[in-house]
Amino acid sequence: MATPVTIYGPPVSTAVSRVLATLIEKDVPFQLIPIDLYKGEQKKPEYLKIQPFGQVPAFKDESITLFESRAICRYICDKYADKGNKSLYGTDILSKANIDQWVETDGQTFGPPSGVLLLDLFSSVPVDEALVKKNVDKLAKVLDIYEQKLGQTRFLAGDEFSFADLSHLPNGDYLVNSTDRYGYLFTSRKNVNRWWTEISNRESWKKVLEMRKNA
Amino acid sequence: MATPVTIYGPPVSTAVSRVLATLIEKDVPFQLIPIDLYKGEQKKPEYLKIQPFGQVPAFKDESITLFESRAICRYICDKYADKGNKSLYGTDILSKANIDQWVETDGQTFGPPSGVLLLDLFSSVPVDEALVKKNVDKLAKVLDIYEQKLGQTRFLAGDEFSFADLSHLPNGDYLVNSTDRYGYLFTSRKNVNRWWTEISNRESWKKVLEMRKNA
């Protein structure tokens, strides 16, 4: 089916996966153009017109082009408010703000230490051991707060699955499933483990993982 | 004047300043409760109920409490859409998304390296020299892209001042004005320098600096 929605980037990328999961939750048809990072396609002049920093993803819909995964997800939720999961980014200003504070927590507080551990898992250059240790400790402290919060509500922003939970899936999935080194940070915490099991079993996320396999 | 809008945190904090500048741009009356970080007021149980990570700012408006400065700013712009600077966060889905991608760029791309340099300026513990050097290089590369963009448009998200520009003021101000070490990163780039001069002279930002002096 012809669709104006195009996402550029490989599904193996955490930021690309965040957008894919959002598109699938919102039931928005899209085409994926798999930018090859090893061939440096993200640095080509045509691509830099959409994503000036040479990163993935980039995004197009009708007259707009966008970068930055969380901004793209917010746009998809706003533009396609009536499609698919209608409460993914809330249904009014209050519920949206409540979700957004946890999306920002993902980007500012959960993201940086989990990003260092992903680097440790996947980088071809070894990551300094002390730095890894420091970020394991940092992430553990963050997840202690999540543990408390998830003792009060089923999901981060309340009793409904939202963009706040979804935003954590890409980094979380690699930490839990691609190694036996860091999964315990999630599985050893009762409420975090319950939450993680529930959100990582969303049909939308399973489809993203399927897209990775077939990429 | 009695107002339901309360912000908790010292104006010296970059994240608190971001919210203050937004409130002033939007002409929203507020009261400021100056949390004393040296006394550990941000770790007190009452405060942790609003901000579970023990950071500043926290925010209250009628029935809602929030944390994470950029989420708070988005909420203020949405809730008080008709007040003050009406186009601060755009006036439709497209302009909002265009602004939001640069707010995310602030948080994800400009924020991390500039944050390390702020640590170097203000931390009582010395910051590793190689780490500082690495982040100066990183920030320089980011500002090269800003230089290009600001050669095409007057502000980051187009020809109007927006939340995208505002979001950069807190870190930028310390880098440019509290030392002679890092200001050249801004002043040596023609378009960045023009942009910086214009946005840092906004009345709203001057009022935030005034609040710092009087805090």
Short mmCIF file of C-alpha atoms in Angstrom, two decimals, chain A residues 50 52-53 55 61 63-68 70-72 74-75 78-79 89 93-98 100-105 107-109 141-142 145-146 148, chain B residues 50 52-53 55 61 63-68 70-72 74-75 78-79 89 93-98 100-105 107-109 141-142 145-146 148:
data_model
loop_
_atom_site.label_atom_id
_atom_site.label_comp_id
_atom_site.label_asym_id
_atom_site.label_seq_id
_atom_site.Cartn_x
_atom_site.Cartn_y
_atom_site.Cartn_z
CA ILE A 50 17.03 15.19 6.45
CA PRO A 52 22.14 16.83 9.54
CA PHE A 53 23.99 14.94 12.31
CA GLN A 55 22.52 9.56 12.62
CA ASP A 61 5.57 12.19 6.23
CA SER A 63 5.62 17.68 3.71
CA ILE A 64 7.61 17.14 6.92
CA THR A 65 10.99 15.54 7.56
CA LEU A 66 12.16 14.89 11.13
CA PHE A 67 14.99 13.43 13.20
CA GLU A 68 15.38 12.42 16.87
CA ARG A 70 11.36 10.63 20.63
CA ALA A 71 10.35 13.75 18.68
CA ILE A 72 9.30 11.52 15.76
CA ARG A 74 5.49 12.36 19.64
CA TYR A 75 4.66 13.58 16.13
CA ASP A 78 -0.20 13.65 17.66
CA LYS A 79 -0.74 13.35 13.91
CA TYR A 89 0.60 9.26 24.40
CA ILE A 93 -2.83 17.54 28.48
CA LEU A 94 -2.50 15.99 31.94
CA SER A 95 -2.09 12.36 30.86
CA LYS A 96 0.29 13.42 28.10
CA ALA A 97 2.49 15.38 30.55
CA ASN A 98 2.50 12.44 32.96
CA ASP A 100 6.19 12.69 28.87
CA GLN A 101 8.01 13.02 32.20
CA TRP A 102 8.82 9.29 31.98
CA VAL A 103 9.83 9.54 28.33
CA GLU A 104 12.26 12.27 29.39
CA THR A 105 13.40 10.04 32.26
CA GLY A 107 16.18 9.86 27.59
CA GLN A 108 17.98 11.62 30.44
CA THR A 109 18.25 9.10 33.29
CA LYS A 141 19.97 3.06 41.37
CA VAL A 142 17.65 4.23 38.60
CA ILE A 145 13.31 4.04 41.79
CA TYR A 146 11.46 2.26 38.97
CA GLN A 148 9.19 1.62 43.84
CA ILE B 50 7.02 14.72 43.62
CA PRO B 52 11.41 10.37 43.06
CA PHE B 53 14.98 10.72 41.73
CA GLN B 55 16.71 16.03 41.48
CA ASP B 61 -0.03 22.97 38.91
CA SER B 63 -3.88 18.54 40.43
CA ILE B 64 -0.66 17.63 38.61
CA THR B 65 2.93 17.26 39.81
CA LEU B 66 5.74 16.77 37.31
CA PHE B 67 9.49 16.35 37.00
CA GLU B 68 11.98 16.53 34.08
CA ARG B 70 11.64 19.56 29.16
CA ALA B 71 8.44 17.65 30.00
CA ILE B 72 7.43 20.46 32.36
CA ARG B 74 6.00 21.11 27.10
CA TYR B 75 3.17 20.93 29.63
CA ASP B 78 0.26 23.08 26.03
CA LYS B 79 -1.73 24.09 29.12
CA TYR B 89 6.12 25.55 21.06
CA ILE B 93 1.38 19.60 14.82
CA LEU B 94 3.99 20.32 12.13
CA SER B 95 5.59 23.37 13.74
CA LYS B 96 5.54 21.64 17.15
CA ALA B 97 7.34 18.56 15.75
CA ASN B 98 9.90 20.76 14.01
CA ASP B 100 10.60 19.25 19.28
CA GLN B 101 13.32 17.63 17.15
CA TRP B 102 15.67 20.47 18.19
CA VAL B 103 14.60 20.24 21.84
CA GLU B 104 15.54 16.55 21.68
CA THR B 105 18.80 17.53 19.97
CA GLY B 107 18.80 16.93 25.38
CA GLN B 108 20.56 14.16 23.48
CA THR B 109 23.32 15.82 21.43
CA LYS B 141 31.30 19.11 15.94
CA VAL B 142 27.73 19.61 17.15
CA ILE B 145 26.10 21.49 12.37
CA TYR B 146 24.31 24.32 14.23
CA GLN B 148 25.20 25.33 8.98
#
